[in-house]
Amino acid sequence: MIIRDPVARSGQQEPSGHRELDDEEPEDTQLYEKLGELTRFIDKTIKTISQFSAPMSATTEQLPDATAYLKDLRKLTEDGTHRIMQLVEGIEENRKRADMQLDALVNGLAGSDAATVASKIMTIRATLAADNKPLMDIITALSFQDLVAQSVNKLVTIIEEVEHKLLELVVVFGPYTKGAGKAEASKASDMLKQLSATKNTSMKQDLADEILKQYGFN
Amino acid sequence: MPADLNMKILVVDDMSTMRRIVKNILKQIGFTNMDEAENGQEALTKLRAEPFGFVVSDWNMPVMPGIELLRAIRADEKLKHIPVLMVTAEAQKENLIEAIQAGVNNYVVKPFTAETMQEKINKIFNK
């Protein structure tokens, strides 16, 4: 940008203090207006940065811990899920043994007057068999762990990114000071919005089936 | 043609719990011969080393994601005939279309039920 000097062009001495702008030089007026605008913007930005520098420092202090907690959460849910599945699998095996024992008992009683007892035992077997589906459902329901882990991974990624950006800001904008305020809430809100956006773009099996159908998968 | 219950099935997922869940469901359906891999790369190595009749794969995995595994299977003369079922939380419409275009045989969205998985397997093998 070329800045012309109105004093040099008019050949007159610049009066001290306030300088009047020439109406015949609209470009200079525009320039002064722009400079004023820029000065106000810089002033406002400095004030904003000074307001946020303390909370940003506090946020940066907390984020490494938050990341560690979330990583722990992933491990804990994984271990917990394995434990529950181990128990369920044990129940399944136990029920198989019970089934074999019942078979032996029914075979022993079939030729005797105890046929009624045998019938009752068969009823018990049917009752036990009814547990098969709920047991399988328990195992399948545990797939929540995979989804939780994926959400946690997303959170960890977001937090690491925010941490990096905040550290950059702290380095660029000044000394490390204590304090907390709006910055944490704002960042947390952003993270939730991002997660929510991901959630909203997911689809259910019904919709997947509909699309599969369109591509000839009946 | 109904599925051969003795065929070897490869379960591919980076989460050990998901591999276990899928194997449990397959066991419940009646399959007995299963192996597992943590990512697409490990799966490809296993698929090239021994014969498998069916692949159940996750999408989001480190090293090699499920969609790349699927493309690699379809690009390999010896492997391209193997049916592939994607079991994934990648539930965007674009993902499903991408998988279909890459040659997936069917697609299950997490969370799913044992019935859904059985239904999809039946559709793959009873064509």
Coordinates of N, CA and C in Angstrom, one line a residue, chain A residues 74 77-79 81-83 85-86 89 92-93 96 132-133 136-137 139-147 149-150 153 198 201-205 207-209 211-212 214-218, chain B residues 13-18 20-22 24-28 58 60 88-94 96-97 100-101 103-116 119-120 123 127:
Chain A
R74 N -10.5 -46.2 29.3 CA -10.5 -47.2 28.2 C -10.1 -48.5 28.7
T77 N -12.6 -50.1 31.3 CA -13.8 -50.7 30.7 C -13.5 -52.0 29.9
E78 N -12.3 -52.0 29.3 CA -11.9 -53.2 28.6 C -11.7 -54.4 29.6
D79 N -11.0 -54.2 30.7 CA -10.8 -55.2 31.7 C -12.1 -55.7 32.3
T81 N -15.1 -55.5 31.0 CA -15.8 -56.3 30.0 C -15.3 -57.7 29.9
H82 N -14.0 -57.9 29.9 CA -13.4 -59.3 29.9 C -13.9 -60.1 31.1
R83 N -13.9 -59.4 32.2 CA -14.3 -60.1 33.5 C -15.7 -60.6 33.4
M85 N -17.5 -61.2 30.7 CA -17.6 -62.2 29.7 C -17.1 -63.5 30.2
Q86 N -16.0 -63.5 31.0 CA -15.5 -64.7 31.6 C -16.5 -65.4 32.5
E89 N -19.3 -66.8 30.3 CA -18.8 -68.1 29.7 C -18.8 -69.2 30.7
E92 N -22.3 -70.5 31.1 CA -22.6 -71.4 29.9 C -22.1 -72.8 30.0
E93 N -20.8 -72.9 30.4 CA -20.2 -74.2 30.6 C -20.8 -75.0 31.7
K96 N -24.0 -76.4 30.5 CA -23.8 -77.6 29.7 C -23.6 -78.8 30.5
N132 N -30.6 -69.4 27.3 CA -29.6 -69.3 26.3 C -29.6 -67.9 25.6
K133 N -30.8 -67.5 25.3 CA -30.9 -66.2 24.6 C -30.4 -65.0 25.4
M136 N -26.7 -64.9 25.7 CA -26.1 -64.4 24.4 C -26.3 -62.9 24.3
D137 N -27.5 -62.4 24.8 CA -27.7 -61.0 24.7 C -26.8 -60.2 25.6
I139 N -23.7 -61.0 26.3 CA -22.4 -60.9 25.6 C -22.5 -59.9 24.5
T140 N -23.6 -59.9 23.7 CA -23.7 -59.0 22.6 C -23.8 -57.5 23.1
A141 N -24.5 -57.4 24.2 CA -24.7 -56.0 24.8 C -23.3 -55.4 25.2
L142 N -22.4 -56.3 25.5 CA -21.1 -55.8 26.0 C -20.3 -55.1 24.8
S143 N -20.8 -55.1 23.6 CA -20.2 -54.4 22.6 C -20.2 -52.9 22.8
F144 N -20.9 -52.5 23.9 CA -20.9 -51.1 24.3 C -19.4 -50.6 24.5
Q145 N -18.6 -51.6 25.0 CA -17.2 -51.2 25.4 C -16.5 -50.7 24.2
D146 N -16.7 -51.3 23.0 CA -16.1 -50.9 21.8 C -16.5 -49.4 21.4
L147 N -17.8 -49.2 21.6 CA -18.3 -47.8 21.3 C -17.8 -46.8 22.3
A149 N -15.0 -47.0 23.9 CA -13.5 -46.8 23.6 C -13.4 -45.9 22.4
Q150 N -14.2 -46.0 21.4 CA -14.1 -45.1 20.2 C -14.4 -43.7 20.6
N153 N -11.5 -42.4 22.5 CA -10.4 -42.1 21.6 C -10.6 -40.7 20.9
T198 N -20.8 -36.0 15.4 CA -20.5 -37.3 15.0 C -21.6 -38.2 15.2
T201 N -24.5 -38.0 12.7 CA -24.3 -38.4 11.4 C -24.4 -40.0 11.3
S202 N -24.5 -40.6 12.5 CA -24.5 -42.1 12.5 C -25.9 -42.6 12.1
M203 N -26.0 -43.8 11.6 CA -27.3 -44.3 11.2 C -27.5 -45.7 11.9
K204 N -28.8 -46.1 11.9 CA -29.2 -47.3 12.5 C -29.1 -48.4 11.5
Q205 N -29.2 -49.7 12.0 CA -29.2 -50.8 11.1 C -30.3 -50.8 10.1
L207 N -31.6 -48.3 8.5 CA -31.2 -47.4 7.3 C -30.1 -48.1 6.5
A208 N -29.2 -48.8 7.2 CA -28.1 -49.5 6.5 C -28.8 -50.6 5.6
D209 N -29.8 -51.3 6.2 CA -30.4 -52.3 5.4 C -31.1 -51.7 4.2
I211 N -30.3 -49.1 2.5 CA -29.2 -48.8 1.5 C -28.7 -50.0 0.8
L212 N -28.5 -51.1 1.7 CA -28.0 -52.3 1.1 C -29.0 -52.9 0.1
Q214 N -31.0 -51.1 -1.8 CA -30.9 -50.3 -3.0 C -29.8 -50.8 -3.9
Y215 N -28.8 -51.4 -3.3 CA -27.7 -51.9 -4.0 C -27.8 -53.4 -4.3
G216 N -29.0 -53.9 -4.1 CA -29.3 -55.3 -4.5 C -29.0 -56.4 -3.4
F217 N -28.8 -55.9 -2.2 CA -28.6 -56.9 -1.1 C -29.9 -57.1 -0.4
N218 N -30.5 -58.3 -0.7 CA -31.9 -58.5 -0.1 C -31.7 -59.3 1.2
Chain B
D13 N -10.5 -57.3 14.3 CA -10.9 -56.1 15.1 C -9.8 -55.8 16.0
D14 N -9.5 -54.4 16.2 CA -8.4 -54.0 17.0 C -8.8 -54.1 18.5
M15 N -10.1 -54.2 18.8 CA -10.5 -54.4 20.2 C -10.7 -55.9 20.5
S16 N -9.9 -56.3 21.5 CA -10.0 -57.7 21.9 C -11.4 -58.2 22.3
T17 N -12.1 -57.2 23.0 CA -13.4 -57.6 23.5 C -14.4 -57.8 22.3
M18 N -14.3 -57.0 21.3 CA -15.1 -57.2 20.1 C -14.9 -58.5 19.4
R20 N -13.8 -61.1 20.7 CA -14.4 -62.2 21.6 C -15.9 -62.3 21.4
I21 N -16.6 -61.1 21.4 CA -18.0 -61.0 21.2 C -18.4 -61.7 19.9
V22 N -17.7 -61.3 18.8 CA -18.1 -61.9 17.5 C -17.8 -63.4 17.5
N24 N -18.0 -65.4 20.0 CA -19.0 -66.0 20.8 C -20.3 -66.2 20.0
I25 N -20.6 -65.2 19.2 CA -21.8 -65.2 18.4 C -21.7 -66.3 17.4
L26 N -20.5 -66.3 16.7 CA -20.3 -67.3 15.7 C -20.3 -68.8 16.3
K27 N -19.8 -68.9 17.5 CA -19.8 -70.2 18.2 C -21.3 -70.6 18.5
Q28 N -22.1 -69.6 18.9 CA -23.5 -69.8 19.2 C -24.2 -70.3 17.9
D58 N -13.9 -55.4 11.3 CA -14.2 -54.1 11.8 C -13.7 -53.1 10.7
N60 N -12.7 -49.5 11.6 CA -11.7 -48.6 12.1 C -10.6 -49.4 12.9
T88 N -19.2 -52.8 12.1 CA -18.5 -51.6 12.4 C -19.4 -50.5 12.9
A89 N -18.8 -49.6 13.7 CA -19.5 -48.4 14.2 C -19.4 -47.3 13.2
E90 N -18.7 -47.5 12.1 CA -18.6 -46.5 11.0 C -20.0 -46.5 10.3
A91 N -20.9 -45.7 10.8 CA -22.3 -45.8 10.4 C -22.8 -44.7 9.5
Q92 N -21.8 -44.0 8.8 CA -22.3 -43.0 7.9 C -22.7 -43.7 6.6
K93 N -23.6 -43.1 5.9 CA -24.1 -43.7 4.6 C -23.0 -43.8 3.6
E94 N -22.1 -42.8 3.6 CA -20.9 -42.8 2.7 C -20.0 -44.0 3.0
L96 N -20.9 -47.0 4.1 CA -21.6 -48.2 3.6 C -21.5 -48.3 2.1
I97 N -21.7 -47.1 1.5 CA -21.6 -47.1 0.0 C -20.2 -47.5 -0.5
I100 N -19.7 -51.1 -0.1 CA -20.4 -51.9 -1.1 C -19.6 -51.8 -2.4
Q101 N -19.1 -50.6 -2.7 CA -18.3 -50.4 -4.0 C -17.0 -51.2 -3.9
G103 N -16.8 -54.1 -2.5 CA -17.1 -55.5 -2.7 C -17.5 -56.2 -1.4
V104 N -18.0 -55.5 -0.4 CA -18.4 -56.1 0.8 C -19.6 -57.0 0.6
N105 N -19.8 -58.1 1.3 CA -20.9 -59.0 1.1 C -22.1 -58.7 2.0
N106 N -21.8 -58.1 3.1 CA -22.9 -57.5 4.0 C -22.3 -56.6 5.0
Y107 N -23.2 -56.0 5.8 CA -22.7 -54.9 6.7 C -23.5 -54.9 8.0
V108 N -22.9 -54.9 9.1 CA -23.6 -54.9 10.4 C -23.2 -53.7 11.2
V109 N -24.1 -52.9 11.6 CA -23.8 -51.6 12.3 C -23.8 -51.9 13.8
K110 N -22.8 -51.5 14.5 CA -22.7 -51.6 16.0 C -23.5 -50.5 16.6
P111 N -24.2 -50.8 17.7 CA -24.3 -52.1 18.4 C -25.3 -53.0 17.7
F112 N -25.0 -54.3 17.7 CA -25.9 -55.2 17.0 C -26.3 -56.3 17.9
T113 N -27.2 -57.1 17.4 CA -27.7 -58.3 18.2 C -27.1 -59.6 17.5
A114 N -27.2 -60.7 18.2 CA -26.7 -62.0 17.7 C -27.6 -62.3 16.5
E115 N -28.9 -62.0 16.6 CA -29.9 -62.3 15.5 C -29.5 -61.6 14.2
T116 N -29.1 -60.3 14.4 CA -28.8 -59.5 13.2 C -27.6 -60.2 12.5
E119 N -28.6 -63.3 10.8 CA -29.4 -63.0 9.6 C -28.4 -62.6 8.4
K120 N -27.4 -61.8 8.7 CA -26.5 -61.4 7.7 C -25.7 -62.5 7.1
K123 N -27.7 -64.7 4.9 CA -27.9 -64.0 3.6 C -26.7 -64.2 2.7
K127 N -27.4 -67.6 -0.6 CA -27.8 -67.0 -1.8 C -28.0 -68.0 -2.9

